[in-house]
Amino acid sequence: MTSPQPRAGPRPERAFADGVLALDVLDGHPYAILVEDSEGRLLGHNRAAEEMLGASVALGAGADVGCDLLGCRQPGGPLEDTCLHERAREHEGPLPELRIDLPDGAGVEAAWVVVSALEPDREAIVTELRPGHPNDRRRRSEPHWTAGPQLRILALGRTRVMSAEASLDGRWLDNRPGQILKVLVAERHRRLYSDEIIDLLWPSGTHDTGGLRNFIHVLREQLEPQGATTPPSSFVLATPGGYALDDTRVWIDADAFEELLGAGRAASDGGEDAEAHEYLRRGLDLYRGDFLADEPYAEWALPERERLRRIASDGLRLMATIDERRDDLAAASASLGRLADLEPYDADVHRELLVVLLSRGRRSEALRHYEALRRRMQSTFAEQLDFTLAELAPGI
């Protein structure tokens, strides 16, 4: 076989020196390329970036694209605790490939991203985006290189599981491996013995520890970056006689919720209403619904569900109190409305909400709420309310 002949044309080093071939390569590159300066401002991009990102991202010179596009430090996202640009400046060579979902209006729904810092000063950042599929479960990078937790479990409301690369949701969450994960989440602060898991999920005794091990293996395959062919697992730890989640690598929204509301109560006790309100707001934003709402009849979830519901109720009461002290009655009625939804039969909560609504002049809304409450108490407990709207209104 004969060797290929070189193309006719300018010498490569001459072309690079002139910048001609460099620009041709950049614009002819099939994947999107963005170059940003140390302040995150866009220095340049190629034609593929315009085609891939479309109108979803402003690509004008000086635009601040990077972190918003990649999801760096966005609450609730897989990179909540990480900025890829900062990581790239600290990392020798390009960062491992990472999958992200692109904003509405982009030419594709998702992309695989490689971020690297340019030598010699490592201030400028190059981001390459290759089209991907939003449901792609391939592991093109170890999620463990990112700072912070590697697995995120949203247990408030319907269960969701995410890695740094993609959502791991699927039908498996409703099957035995998913139920085992939810049991471990419900008992996340201790080791759960194998016999306990079997008794909780198979009270009829139809399974043994061998069957449990098989389901644990399937669970690890769903969660692990490269599958769970052999121990040890990154997330589901084998302990003497049982299993536990690795709390150094698994972030659970219920824990963050409880921590933030605890910080809010402490700040309130110290007379710091503004700080307390911010902690409470952030914590209550995480409360998307009851703990493991997709397991409404699971008895093993009830104690934790009720405990977290009480914490949410107490937080909403405190937030409403702070709102009223700040004369923000609109915010107070919103907090009390959420609390009334959590406590549908607590007449005192509904009374307080009605007082605030009447104070705001929302009489029609107050009347509708009062009538709904009156019918609910009558049909459920055969009880009449011990107050009327007329009794609440005179002092207002």
Coordinates of C-alpha atoms in Angstrom, one line a residue, residues 156-157 253 257 282-291 305 308-313 316 338 342:
L156 CA -39.8 14.6 49.2
G157 CA -42.6 14.1 46.8
D253 CA -33.1 16.2 50.0
F257 CA -34.5 20.2 54.2
R282 CA -34.7 27.5 51.1
G283 CA -35.7 24.5 53.2
L284 CA -39.4 24.6 52.4
D285 CA -38.6 25.0 48.6
L286 CA -37.2 21.4 48.9
Y287 CA -40.4 20.1 50.4
R288 CA -42.1 19.1 47.1
G289 CA -44.6 16.8 48.9
D290 CA -44.8 14.0 51.4
F291 CA -41.7 11.8 52.0
R305 CA -43.2 10.8 56.5
L308 CA -40.8 15.3 58.2
R309 CA -44.4 16.6 57.8
R310 CA -44.3 17.9 61.4
I311 CA -41.0 19.7 60.6
A312 CA -42.5 21.2 57.5
S313 CA -45.6 22.3 59.5
L316 CA -44.4 27.1 57.8
R338 CA -49.4 25.7 52.4
L342 CA -50.6 20.0 55.2

